Amino acid sequence: MLIMRRKFELKKRLLIIFLLTVTTVAWPAEIHEAAGTTAAAFLKIDSGTRPMAMGGAFTGLANDVNTLFWNPAGLTSIEFREFSAMQNFSIADINSQAIGYAQRLNQKMTFGIGFQGAFTQIEYRAQPTDKPDDLATVGGFATGLTLAYELIPEISIGGTAKLIHQRLSVENSLGFAGDLGMVLRPMGNLLGLGMSLQHFGLLDTGEDLPMTVRAGMSFTPLNALSVVGDVNYPLVGDFPSVHAGLEYWFYDLVAFRIGYSLNQGENLKNGLTTGIGLRREGRSSLINTNFQFDYALVPSADIGNAHRIAILGRF
């Protein structure tokens, strides 16, 4: 009885801390004066097709391998093994990719590895001429190792250590960074509360990385329906944002997703996102893998549409 009471008090205190932090983040006093000055800008491109179709809200739901890039604590929701591969087709030939794999090690601990990157080519001119002198490659990638641990069935924590490489024309830089996360599920899968701190670290040039705090909530009244919401608050540069979305599975075969993100200082028409998902369950003795295909449309009234596709496997 005493142990159960202590667990209840712990969950209650963590819930109060979470709600107070969300309140503080959701109504910031001012915008950081160094907005837009951080390095490794590719880290600001959120990875994951399913999360982006729901408006970029996933920190509280965090229930598949995509959580590698949102909240490392969510990996404890993975039962066996999962992998994913995503391609983001954006404007101006700026494309990004993400690959993730996660595997449960034991009843309490889950391991994951993730890669995300974006590269493009820009024209280089020594003098103002019509024809460029050369093409310069710019972009970067990050690869990381993640461990998540289930403290009790309702509370999980996780962390990621990652190597970051940035290339700007002929200049290269390296850095190390980390992510920390926590997930609370006080009512099982019905309610999820998540929080993560991402990209805390530096490049060897001394430049700051886009360190960000995410706080999210999910509500799953039915196995087929999830409603999600996130608040993102960059600690170094850029603007805070609010995200919301939902997902509904029809007969556990086809999913419809829609969401909206609101970024301070941006065109209000840029926020709407939509997407679909398709599942196929492998039932033969030779193919015991569940495959999922995801698509997301992320429009922008200013620069055009971005299309994301991904495959996800569970085995």
PDB file of C-alpha atoms in Angstrom:
ATOM      1  CA  MET A   1       0.000   0.000   0.000  1.00  0.00           C
ATOM      2  CA  LEU A   2       2.831   2.413   0.879  1.00  0.00           C
ATOM      3  CA  ILE A   3       4.611   1.716  -2.425  1.00  0.00           C
ATOM      4  CA  MET A   4       1.414   2.334  -4.412  1.00  0.00           C
ATOM      5  CA  ARG A   5       0.855   5.604  -2.540  1.00  0.00           C
ATOM      6  CA  ARG A   6       4.405   6.763  -3.313  1.00  0.00           C
ATOM      7  CA  LYS A   7       3.951   5.918  -7.003  1.00  0.00           C
ATOM      8  CA  PHE A   8       0.722   7.902  -7.060  1.00  0.00           C
ATOM      9  CA  GLU A   9       2.413  10.916  -5.429  1.00  0.00           C
ATOM     10  CA  LEU A  10       5.298  10.702  -7.923  1.00  0.00           C
ATOM     11  CA  LYS A  11       2.922  10.641 -10.900  1.00  0.00           C
ATOM     12  CA  LYS A  12       0.919  13.533  -9.463  1.00  0.00           C
ATOM     13  CA  ARG A  13       4.007  15.692  -8.960  1.00  0.00           C
ATOM     14  CA  LEU A  14       5.332  14.944 -12.439  1.00  0.00           C
ATOM     15  CA  LEU A  15       1.937  15.825 -13.922  1.00  0.00           C
ATOM     16  CA  ILE A  16       1.936  19.180 -12.076  1.00  0.00           C
ATOM     17  CA  ILE A  17       5.488  19.951 -13.269  1.00  0.00           C
ATOM     18  CA  PHE A  18       4.498  19.062 -16.838  1.00  0.00           C
ATOM     19  CA  LEU A  19       1.435  21.316 -16.841  1.00  0.00           C
ATOM     20  CA  LEU A  20       3.335  24.237 -15.296  1.00  0.00           C
ATOM     21  CA  THR A  21       6.090  23.901 -17.884  1.00  0.00           C
ATOM     22  CA  VAL A  22       3.608  23.748 -20.779  1.00  0.00           C
ATOM     23  CA  THR A  23       1.915  26.895 -19.462  1.00  0.00           C
ATOM     24  CA  THR A  24       5.249  28.712 -19.287  1.00  0.00           C
ATOM     25  CA  VAL A  25       6.282  27.596 -22.765  1.00  0.00           C
ATOM     26  CA  ALA A  26       2.936  28.274 -24.443  1.00  0.00           C
ATOM     27  CA  TRP A  27       2.893  31.973 -23.540  1.00  0.00           C
ATOM     28  CA  PRO A  28       6.503  33.188 -23.883  1.00  0.00           C
ATOM     29  CA  ALA A  29       7.296  36.699 -22.693  1.00  0.00           C
ATOM     30  CA  GLU A  30       9.384  37.614 -25.710  1.00  0.00           C
ATOM     31  CA  ILE A  31      11.090  36.262 -28.800  1.00  0.00           C
ATOM     32  CA  HIS A  32      14.761  35.372 -28.555  1.00  0.00           C
ATOM     33  CA  GLU A  33      16.881  38.228 -29.919  1.00  0.00           C
ATOM     34  CA  ALA A  34      19.121  35.768 -31.787  1.00  0.00           C
ATOM     35  CA  ALA A  35      16.321  34.360 -33.939  1.00  0.00           C
ATOM     36  CA  GLY A  36      17.657  32.580 -37.017  1.00  0.00           C
ATOM     37  CA  THR A  37      21.342  32.628 -35.997  1.00  0.00           C
ATOM     38  CA  THR A  38      21.953  28.970 -35.075  1.00  0.00           C
ATOM     39  CA  ALA A  39      24.050  26.493 -37.040  1.00  0.00           C
ATOM     40  CA  ALA A  40      23.041  23.086 -38.462  1.00  0.00           C
ATOM     41  CA  ALA A  41      19.784  24.453 -39.859  1.00  0.00           C
ATOM     42  CA  PHE A  42      18.861  20.998 -41.200  1.00  0.00           C
ATOM     43  CA  LEU A  43      18.032  19.988 -37.609  1.00  0.00           C
ATOM     44  CA  LYS A  44      15.049  22.337 -37.808  1.00  0.00           C
ATOM     45  CA  ILE A  45      13.516  20.117 -40.515  1.00  0.00           C
ATOM     46  CA  ASP A  46      11.400  17.763 -38.423  1.00  0.00           C
ATOM     47  CA  SER A  47      11.776  14.122 -39.427  1.00  0.00           C
ATOM     48  CA  GLY A  48       8.891  11.697 -39.765  1.00  0.00           C
ATOM     49  CA  THR A  49       6.044  11.578 -42.264  1.00  0.00           C
ATOM     50  CA  ARG A  50       3.329  10.459 -39.850  1.00  0.00           C
ATOM     51  CA  PRO A  51       4.071  13.206 -37.269  1.00  0.00           C
ATOM     52  CA  MET A  52       4.222  15.927 -39.924  1.00  0.00           C
ATOM     53  CA  ALA A  53       0.849  14.881 -41.368  1.00  0.00           C
ATOM     54  CA  MET A  54      -0.570  15.620 -37.905  1.00  0.00           C
ATOM     55  CA  GLY A  55       0.775  19.153 -37.912  1.00  0.00           C
ATOM     56  CA  GLY A  56       4.104  18.283 -36.328  1.00  0.00           C
ATOM     57  CA  ALA A  57       2.604  17.099 -33.024  1.00  0.00           C
ATOM     58  CA  PHE A  58       4.081  13.840 -31.750  1.00  0.00           C
ATOM     59  CA  THR A  59       5.914  14.466 -28.460  1.00  0.00           C
ATOM     60  CA  GLY A  60       3.072  13.177 -26.287  1.00  0.00           C
ATOM     61  CA  LEU A  61       1.938  10.342 -28.598  1.00  0.00           C
ATOM     62  CA  ALA A  62       5.465   9.043 -29.290  1.00  0.00           C
ATOM     63  CA  ASN A  63       4.390   5.493 -30.114  1.00  0.00           C
ATOM     64  CA  ASP A  64       6.508   4.340 -33.054  1.00  0.00           C
ATOM     65  CA  VAL A  65      10.108   4.524 -34.288  1.00  0.00           C
ATOM     66  CA  ASN A  66       9.585   8.132 -35.452  1.00  0.00           C
ATOM     67  CA  THR A  67       9.898   9.119 -31.802  1.00  0.00           C
ATOM     68  CA  LEU A  68      13.682   8.865 -32.229  1.00  0.00           C
ATOM     69  CA  PHE A  69      13.499  12.374 -33.675  1.00  0.00           C
ATOM     70  CA  TRP A  70      10.857  13.791 -31.303  1.00  0.00           C
ATOM     71  CA  ASN A  71      11.055  12.261 -27.844  1.00  0.00           C
ATOM     72  CA  PRO A  72      13.556   9.462 -27.104  1.00  0.00           C
ATOM     73  CA  ALA A  73      11.531   8.223 -24.128  1.00  0.00           C
ATOM     74  CA  GLY A  74       8.762   7.061 -26.464  1.00  0.00           C
ATOM     75  CA  LEU A  75      10.842   4.101 -27.660  1.00  0.00           C
ATOM     76  CA  THR A  76       9.550   2.050 -24.715  1.00  0.00           C
ATOM     77  CA  SER A  77       6.231   1.773 -26.598  1.00  0.00           C
ATOM     78  CA  ILE A  78       7.917  -0.469 -29.190  1.00  0.00           C
ATOM     79  CA  GLU A  79       7.184  -4.143 -28.557  1.00  0.00           C
ATOM     80  CA  PHE A  80       9.793  -5.882 -30.728  1.00  0.00           C
ATOM     81  CA  ARG A  81      11.642  -4.229 -33.634  1.00  0.00           C
ATOM     82  CA  GLU A  82      10.754  -1.326 -35.929  1.00  0.00           C
ATOM     83  CA  PHE A  83      12.479   0.444 -38.793  1.00  0.00           C
ATOM     84  CA  SER A  84      11.561   3.451 -40.918  1.00  0.00           C
ATOM     85  CA  ALA A  85      12.896   5.349 -43.908  1.00  0.00           C
ATOM     86  CA  MET A  86      11.639   8.788 -44.959  1.00  0.00           C
ATOM     87  CA  GLN A  87      12.232  11.039 -47.950  1.00  0.00           C
ATOM     88  CA  ASN A  88      11.160  14.673 -47.946  1.00  0.00           C
ATOM     89  CA  PHE A  89      10.745  16.245 -51.402  1.00  0.00           C
ATOM     90  CA  SER A  90      10.813  19.976 -50.871  1.00  0.00           C
ATOM     91  CA  ILE A  91      11.183  23.121 -52.939  1.00  0.00           C
ATOM     92  CA  ALA A  92      14.396  24.439 -54.501  1.00  0.00           C
ATOM     93  CA  ASP A  93      15.943  20.935 -54.553  1.00  0.00           C
ATOM     94  CA  ILE A  94      16.340  20.983 -50.760  1.00  0.00           C
ATOM     95  CA  ASN A  95      15.520  17.399 -49.896  1.00  0.00           C
ATOM     96  CA  SER A  96      15.965  15.650 -46.567  1.00  0.00           C
ATOM     97  CA  GLN A  97      16.088  12.056 -45.415  1.00  0.00           C
ATOM     98  CA  ALA A  98      15.682  10.160 -42.164  1.00  0.00           C
ATOM     99  CA  ILE A  99      16.284   6.518 -41.246  1.00  0.00           C
ATOM    100  CA  GLY A 100      15.536   4.921 -37.902  1.00  0.00           C
ATOM    101  CA  TYR A 101      15.700   1.534 -36.225  1.00  0.00           C
ATOM    102  CA  ALA A 102      14.602   0.508 -32.732  1.00  0.00           C
ATOM    103  CA  GLN A 103      14.646  -2.774 -30.850  1.00  0.00           C
ATOM    104  CA  ARG A 104      13.497  -3.800 -27.405  1.00  0.00           C
ATOM    105  CA  LEU A 105      16.419  -5.150 -25.362  1.00  0.00           C
ATOM    106  CA  ASN A 106      14.457  -6.415 -22.379  1.00  0.00           C
ATOM    107  CA  GLN A 107      11.236  -5.739 -20.502  1.00  0.00           C
ATOM    108  CA  LYS A 108      12.398  -2.279 -19.422  1.00  0.00           C
ATOM    109  CA  MET A 109      14.879  -0.999 -22.002  1.00  0.00           C
ATOM    110  CA  THR A 110      14.741  -0.178 -25.735  1.00  0.00           C
ATOM    111  CA  PHE A 111      17.615   0.734 -28.049  1.00  0.00           C
ATOM    112  CA  GLY A 112      17.483   2.853 -31.200  1.00  0.00           C
ATOM    113  CA  ILE A 113      19.693   4.378 -33.868  1.00  0.00           C
ATOM    114  CA  GLY A 114      18.710   7.250 -36.141  1.00  0.00           C
ATOM    115  CA  PHE A 115      20.040   9.261 -39.062  1.00  0.00           C
ATOM    116  CA  GLN A 116      18.724  12.523 -40.466  1.00  0.00           C
ATOM    117  CA  GLY A 117      20.249  14.821 -43.050  1.00  0.00           C
ATOM    118  CA  ALA A 118      19.686  17.343 -45.800  1.00  0.00           C
ATOM    119  CA  PHE A 119      21.958  18.474 -48.622  1.00  0.00           C
ATOM    120  CA  THR A 120      21.554  20.745 -51.611  1.00  0.00           C
ATOM    121  CA  GLN A 121      23.726  22.548 -54.144  1.00  0.00           C
ATOM    122  CA  ILE A 122      23.999  26.294 -54.572  1.00  0.00           C
ATOM    123  CA  GLU A 123      25.643  28.338 -57.279  1.00  0.00           C
ATOM    124  CA  TYR A 124      29.037  29.852 -56.406  1.00  0.00           C
ATOM    125  CA  ARG A 125      30.245  33.093 -57.995  1.00  0.00           C
ATOM    126  CA  ALA A 126      33.461  34.977 -57.267  1.00  0.00           C
ATOM    127  CA  GLN A 127      32.114  37.907 -59.305  1.00  0.00           C
ATOM    128  CA  PRO A 128      28.544  38.991 -60.199  1.00  0.00           C
ATOM    129  CA  THR A 129      28.214  37.008 -63.457  1.00  0.00           C
ATOM    130  CA  ASP A 130      25.305  35.285 -65.198  1.00  0.00           C
ATOM    131  CA  LYS A 131      27.033  31.908 -65.205  1.00  0.00           C
ATOM    132  CA  PRO A 132      28.159  30.431 -61.880  1.00  0.00           C
ATOM    133  CA  ASP A 133      31.819  29.531 -61.390  1.00  0.00           C
ATOM    134  CA  ASP A 134      30.951  26.328 -59.590  1.00  0.00           C
ATOM    135  CA  LEU A 135      28.329  24.478 -57.578  1.00  0.00           C
ATOM    136  CA  ALA A 136      28.808  24.314 -53.825  1.00  0.00           C
ATOM    137  CA  THR A 137      27.290  21.599 -51.628  1.00  0.00           C
ATOM    138  CA  VAL A 138      25.728  22.745 -48.368  1.00  0.00           C
ATOM    139  CA  GLY A 139      23.861  20.843 -45.686  1.00  0.00           C
ATOM    140  CA  GLY A 140      24.589  18.354 -42.964  1.00  0.00           C
ATOM    141  CA  PHE A 141      23.611  15.199 -41.149  1.00  0.00           C
ATOM    142  CA  ALA A 142      23.212  13.868 -37.621  1.00  0.00           C
ATOM    143  CA  THR A 143      23.388  10.281 -36.463  1.00  0.00           C
ATOM    144  CA  GLY A 144      22.600   9.201 -32.941  1.00  0.00           C
ATOM    145  CA  LEU A 145      22.218   6.335 -30.490  1.00  0.00           C
ATOM    146  CA  THR A 146      19.171   6.261 -28.219  1.00  0.00           C
ATOM    147  CA  LEU A 147      18.308   4.408 -25.025  1.00  0.00           C
ATOM    148  CA  ALA A 148      14.876   4.496 -23.396  1.00  0.00           C
ATOM    149  CA  TYR A 149      13.998   3.052 -20.005  1.00  0.00           C
ATOM    150  CA  GLU A 150      10.638   2.323 -18.407  1.00  0.00           C
ATOM    151  CA  LEU A 151      10.776   3.425 -14.765  1.00  0.00           C
ATOM    152  CA  ILE A 152       7.260   2.163 -14.061  1.00  0.00           C
ATOM    153  CA  PRO A 153       4.511   1.284 -16.581  1.00  0.00           C
ATOM    154  CA  GLU A 154       3.275   4.893 -16.534  1.00  0.00           C
ATOM    155  CA  ILE A 155       6.639   6.710 -16.782  1.00  0.00           C
ATOM    156  CA  SER A 156       9.512   6.344 -19.259  1.00  0.00           C
ATOM    157  CA  ILE A 157      12.699   8.328 -19.797  1.00  0.00           C
ATOM    158  CA  GLY A 158      15.160   8.371 -22.677  1.00  0.00           C
ATOM    159  CA  GLY A 159      18.255  10.000 -24.070  1.00  0.00           C
ATOM    160  CA  THR A 160      20.135  10.319 -27.362  1.00  0.00           C
ATOM    161  CA  ALA A 161      23.817  11.017 -28.022  1.00  0.00           C
ATOM    162  CA  LYS A 162      24.538  12.147 -31.573  1.00  0.00           C
ATOM    163  CA  LEU A 163      27.292  13.223 -33.915  1.00  0.00           C
ATOM    164  CA  ILE A 164      26.584  16.229 -36.140  1.00  0.00           C
ATOM    165  CA  HIS A 165      28.348  17.159 -39.372  1.00  0.00           C
ATOM    166  CA  GLN A 166      27.766  20.427 -41.225  1.00  0.00           C
ATOM    167  CA  ARG A 167      29.102  21.375 -44.637  1.00  0.00           C
ATOM    168  CA  LEU A 168      29.027  24.911 -45.992  1.00  0.00           C
ATOM    169  CA  SER A 169      30.720  24.924 -49.398  1.00  0.00           C
ATOM    170  CA  VAL A 170      34.356  23.954 -48.659  1.00  0.00           C
ATOM    171  CA  GLU A 171      34.042  24.430 -44.891  1.00  0.00           C
ATOM    172  CA  ASN A 172      33.219  21.459 -42.687  1.00  0.00           C
ATOM    173  CA  SER A 173      32.400  21.382 -38.992  1.00  0.00           C
ATOM    174  CA  LEU A 174      31.666  18.662 -36.450  1.00  0.00           C
ATOM    175  CA  GLY A 175      29.830  18.650 -33.175  1.00  0.00           C
ATOM    176  CA  PHE A 176      28.232  16.521 -30.506  1.00  0.00           C
ATOM    177  CA  ALA A 177      24.757  16.965 -29.092  1.00  0.00           C
ATOM    178  CA  GLY A 178      22.188  15.225 -26.970  1.00  0.00           C
ATOM    179  CA  ASP A 179      18.435  14.828 -26.521  1.00  0.00           C
ATOM    180  CA  LEU A 180      16.552  14.036 -23.322  1.00  0.00           C
ATOM    181  CA  GLY A 181      12.911  13.020 -23.024  1.00  0.00           C
ATOM    182  CA  MET A 182      10.173  11.806 -20.726  1.00  0.00           C
ATOM    183  CA  VAL A 183       6.753  10.270 -21.372  1.00  0.00           C
ATOM    184  CA  LEU A 184       3.939   9.958 -18.840  1.00  0.00           C
ATOM    185  CA  ARG A 185       0.968   7.683 -19.492  1.00  0.00           C
ATOM    186  CA  PRO A 186      -1.077   8.085 -16.271  1.00  0.00           C
ATOM    187  CA  MET A 187      -4.151   6.479 -17.860  1.00  0.00           C
ATOM    188  CA  GLY A 188      -2.491   3.949 -20.124  1.00  0.00           C
ATOM    189  CA  ASN A 189      -2.777   4.713 -23.836  1.00  0.00           C
ATOM    190  CA  LEU A 190      -5.779   6.971 -23.243  1.00  0.00           C
ATOM    191  CA  LEU A 191      -3.625   9.945 -22.219  1.00  0.00           C
ATOM    192  CA  GLY A 192      -0.007  10.656 -23.072  1.00  0.00           C
ATOM    193  CA  LEU A 193       2.138  13.531 -21.826  1.00  0.00           C
ATOM    194  CA  GLY A 194       5.598  14.071 -23.224  1.00  0.00           C
ATOM    195  CA  MET A 195       8.476  16.480 -22.946  1.00  0.00           C
ATOM    196  CA  SER A 196      11.888  16.595 -24.609  1.00  0.00           C
ATOM    197  CA  LEU A 197      14.966  18.793 -24.806  1.00  0.00           C
ATOM    198  CA  GLN A 198      16.673  18.500 -28.193  1.00  0.00           C
ATOM    199  CA  HIS A 199      20.011  19.461 -29.747  1.00  0.00           C
ATOM    200  CA  PHE A 200      21.878  20.676 -26.672  1.00  0.00           C
ATOM    201  CA  GLY A 201      25.526  20.903 -27.709  1.00  0.00           C
ATOM    202  CA  LEU A 202      27.981  22.839 -29.879  1.00  0.00           C
ATOM    203  CA  LEU A 203      29.840  22.575 -33.154  1.00  0.00           C
ATOM    204  CA  ASP A 204      33.644  22.716 -33.108  1.00  0.00           C
ATOM    205  CA  THR A 205      33.325  26.226 -34.540  1.00  0.00           C
ATOM    206  CA  GLY A 206      31.648  27.345 -31.317  1.00  0.00           C
ATOM    207  CA  GLU A 207      28.300  27.961 -33.040  1.00  0.00           C
ATOM    208  CA  ASP A 208      25.090  27.208 -31.185  1.00  0.00           C
ATOM    209  CA  LEU A 209      22.777  24.420 -32.288  1.00  0.00           C
ATOM    210  CA  PRO A 210      18.985  24.952 -32.511  1.00  0.00           C
ATOM    211  CA  MET A 211      18.268  23.741 -28.963  1.00  0.00           C
ATOM    212  CA  THR A 212      14.525  23.277 -28.494  1.00  0.00           C
ATOM    213  CA  VAL A 213      12.074  22.265 -25.780  1.00  0.00           C
ATOM    214  CA  ARG A 214       9.041  20.244 -26.893  1.00  0.00           C
ATOM    215  CA  ALA A 215       5.983  19.563 -24.762  1.00  0.00           C
ATOM    216  CA  GLY A 216       3.089  17.485 -26.037  1.00  0.00           C
ATOM    217  CA  MET A 217      -0.145  15.755 -25.153  1.00  0.00           C
ATOM    218  CA  SER A 218      -2.113  12.959 -26.813  1.00  0.00           C
ATOM    219  CA  PHE A 219      -5.650  11.712 -26.264  1.00  0.00           C
ATOM    220  CA  THR A 220      -6.638   8.296 -27.642  1.00  0.00           C
ATOM    221  CA  PRO A 221     -10.287   7.578 -26.758  1.00  0.00           C
ATOM    222  CA  LEU A 222     -10.426   4.790 -29.363  1.00  0.00           C
ATOM    223  CA  ASN A 223      -7.752   2.474 -30.729  1.00  0.00           C
ATOM    224  CA  ALA A 224      -8.405   4.023 -34.133  1.00  0.00           C
ATOM    225  CA  LEU A 225      -8.408   7.695 -33.063  1.00  0.00           C
ATOM    226  CA  SER A 226      -5.630   9.873 -31.655  1.00  0.00           C
ATOM    227  CA  VAL A 227      -5.790  13.621 -31.023  1.00  0.00           C
ATOM    228  CA  VAL A 228      -2.440  15.327 -30.451  1.00  0.00           C
ATOM    229  CA  GLY A 229      -1.010  18.716 -29.561  1.00  0.00           C
ATOM    230  CA  ASP A 230       2.526  20.094 -29.133  1.00  0.00           C
ATOM    231  CA  VAL A 231       4.232  23.316 -28.110  1.00  0.00           C
ATOM    232  CA  ASN A 232       7.792  23.912 -29.352  1.00  0.00           C
ATOM    233  CA  TYR A 233       9.990  26.569 -27.787  1.00  0.00           C
ATOM    234  CA  PRO A 234      13.494  27.165 -29.224  1.00  0.00           C
ATOM    235  CA  LEU A 235      15.939  28.148 -26.492  1.00  0.00           C
ATOM    236  CA  VAL A 236      18.473  29.520 -28.975  1.00  0.00           C
ATOM    237  CA  GLY A 237      17.033  31.604 -31.794  1.00  0.00           C
ATOM    238  CA  ASP A 238      13.956  31.124 -33.972  1.00  0.00           C
ATOM    239  CA  PHE A 239      10.311  31.387 -32.949  1.00  0.00           C
ATOM    240  CA  PRO A 240       7.963  29.372 -30.720  1.00  0.00           C
ATOM    241  CA  SER A 241       5.238  27.322 -32.386  1.00  0.00           C
ATOM    242  CA  VAL A 242       2.020  25.469 -31.547  1.00  0.00           C
ATOM    243  CA  HIS A 243       0.956  22.241 -33.291  1.00  0.00           C
ATOM    244  CA  ALA A 244      -2.222  20.142 -33.293  1.00  0.00           C
ATOM    245  CA  GLY A 245      -3.595  17.238 -35.291  1.00  0.00           C
ATOM    246  CA  LEU A 246      -5.444  13.946 -35.360  1.00  0.00           C
ATOM    247  CA  GLU A 247      -5.225  10.477 -36.859  1.00  0.00           C
ATOM    248  CA  TYR A 248      -8.033   8.020 -37.591  1.00  0.00           C
ATOM    249  CA  TRP A 249      -7.605   4.453 -38.835  1.00  0.00           C
ATOM    250  CA  PHE A 250     -10.374   2.895 -40.934  1.00  0.00           C
ATOM    251  CA  TYR A 251     -10.580  -0.875 -40.298  1.00  0.00           C
ATOM    252  CA  ASP A 252      -6.922  -0.788 -39.185  1.00  0.00           C
ATOM    253  CA  LEU A 253      -5.948  -0.580 -42.867  1.00  0.00           C
ATOM    254  CA  VAL A 254      -6.132   3.057 -44.001  1.00  0.00           C
ATOM    255  CA  ALA A 255      -5.357   6.121 -41.906  1.00  0.00           C
ATOM    256  CA  PHE A 256      -6.423   9.719 -42.453  1.00  0.00           C
ATOM    257  CA  ARG A 257      -4.357  12.453 -40.819  1.00  0.00           C
ATOM    258  CA  ILE A 258      -4.741  16.201 -40.615  1.00  0.00           C
ATOM    259  CA  GLY A 259      -3.018  18.889 -38.592  1.00  0.00           C
ATOM    260  CA  TYR A 260      -2.105  22.524 -38.232  1.00  0.00           C
ATOM    261  CA  SER A 261       1.007  24.322 -37.009  1.00  0.00           C
ATOM    262  CA  LEU A 262       1.129  27.954 -35.964  1.00  0.00           C
ATOM    263  CA  ASN A 263       4.530  29.635 -36.039  1.00  0.00           C
ATOM    264  CA  GLN A 264       4.868  33.138 -34.698  1.00  0.00           C
ATOM    265  CA  GLY A 265       5.808  35.565 -37.448  1.00  0.00           C
ATOM    266  CA  GLU A 266       4.797  33.250 -40.323  1.00  0.00           C
ATOM    267  CA  ASN A 267       1.974  33.286 -42.860  1.00  0.00           C
ATOM    268  CA  LEU A 268      -1.147  31.730 -41.299  1.00  0.00           C
ATOM    269  CA  LYS A 269      -1.812  29.920 -44.590  1.00  0.00           C
ATOM    270  CA  ASN A 270       1.332  27.814 -44.145  1.00  0.00           C
ATOM    271  CA  GLY A 271       0.099  25.700 -41.248  1.00  0.00           C
ATOM    272  CA  LEU A 272      -2.344  23.117 -42.664  1.00  0.00           C
ATOM    273  CA  THR A 273      -1.006  19.589 -43.237  1.00  0.00           C
ATOM    274  CA  THR A 274      -2.674  16.364 -44.382  1.00  0.00           C
ATOM    275  CA  GLY A 275      -1.669  12.784 -45.003  1.00  0.00           C
ATOM    276  CA  ILE A 276      -2.626   9.136 -45.289  1.00  0.00           C
ATOM    277  CA  GLY A 277      -1.298   5.814 -44.085  1.00  0.00           C
ATOM    278  CA  LEU A 278      -1.655   2.260 -45.407  1.00  0.00           C
ATOM    279  CA  ARG A 279      -0.979  -0.924 -43.444  1.00  0.00           C
ATOM    280  CA  ARG A 280      -0.367  -4.493 -44.497  1.00  0.00           C
ATOM    281  CA  GLU A 281       0.064  -7.266 -41.968  1.00  0.00           C
ATOM    282  CA  GLY A 282       2.379 -10.147 -42.839  1.00  0.00           C
ATOM    283  CA  ARG A 283       0.755 -13.366 -41.666  1.00  0.00           C
ATOM    284  CA  SER A 284       2.704 -16.105 -43.404  1.00  0.00           C
ATOM    285  CA  SER A 285       5.456 -18.108 -41.725  1.00  0.00           C
ATOM    286  CA  LEU A 286       7.999 -16.571 -44.110  1.00  0.00           C
ATOM    287  CA  ILE A 287       6.848 -12.950 -43.946  1.00  0.00           C
ATOM    288  CA  ASN A 288       5.952 -11.997 -40.400  1.00  0.00           C
ATOM    289  CA  THR A 289       6.423  -8.257 -40.871  1.00  0.00           C
ATOM    290  CA  ASN A 290       3.823  -5.504 -40.697  1.00  0.00           C
ATOM    291  CA  PHE A 291       4.468  -2.864 -43.341  1.00  0.00           C
ATOM    292  CA  GLN A 292       3.141   0.674 -43.275  1.00  0.00           C
ATOM    293  CA  PHE A 293       3.303   3.349 -45.975  1.00  0.00           C
ATOM    294  CA  ASP A 294       2.841   6.991 -44.996  1.00  0.00           C
ATOM    295  CA  TYR A 295       2.405  10.138 -47.065  1.00  0.00           C
ATOM    296  CA  ALA A 296       2.193  13.750 -45.921  1.00  0.00           C
ATOM    297  CA  LEU A 297       1.520  17.001 -47.759  1.00  0.00           C
ATOM    298  CA  VAL A 298       3.050  20.035 -46.060  1.00  0.00           C
ATOM    299  CA  PRO A 299       1.958  23.121 -48.038  1.00  0.00           C
ATOM    300  CA  SER A 300       3.474  26.581 -47.887  1.00  0.00           C
ATOM    301  CA  ALA A 301       1.764  29.648 -49.305  1.00  0.00           C
ATOM    302  CA  ASP A 302       5.160  31.328 -49.631  1.00  0.00           C
ATOM    303  CA  ILE A 303       7.483  28.712 -51.150  1.00  0.00           C
ATOM    304  CA  GLY A 304       5.320  25.842 -52.376  1.00  0.00           C
ATOM    305  CA  ASN A 305       4.447  22.323 -51.268  1.00  0.00           C
ATOM    306  CA  ALA A 306       6.610  19.678 -49.655  1.00  0.00           C
ATOM    307  CA  HIS A 307       5.804  15.983 -50.086  1.00  0.00           C
ATOM    308  CA  ARG A 308       6.947  13.342 -47.612  1.00  0.00           C
ATOM    309  CA  ILE A 309       6.845   9.599 -48.074  1.00  0.00           C
ATOM    310  CA  ALA A 310       7.941   6.899 -45.656  1.00  0.00           C
ATOM    311  CA  ILE A 311       7.896   3.171 -45.118  1.00  0.00           C
ATOM    312  CA  LEU A 312       7.756   1.600 -41.670  1.00  0.00           C
ATOM    313  CA  GLY A 313       8.140  -2.028 -40.735  1.00  0.00           C
ATOM    314  CA  ARG A 314       7.397  -3.935 -37.529  1.00  0.00           C
ATOM    315  CA  PHE A 315       8.774  -7.423 -37.022  1.00  0.00           C
TER     316      PHE A 315
END
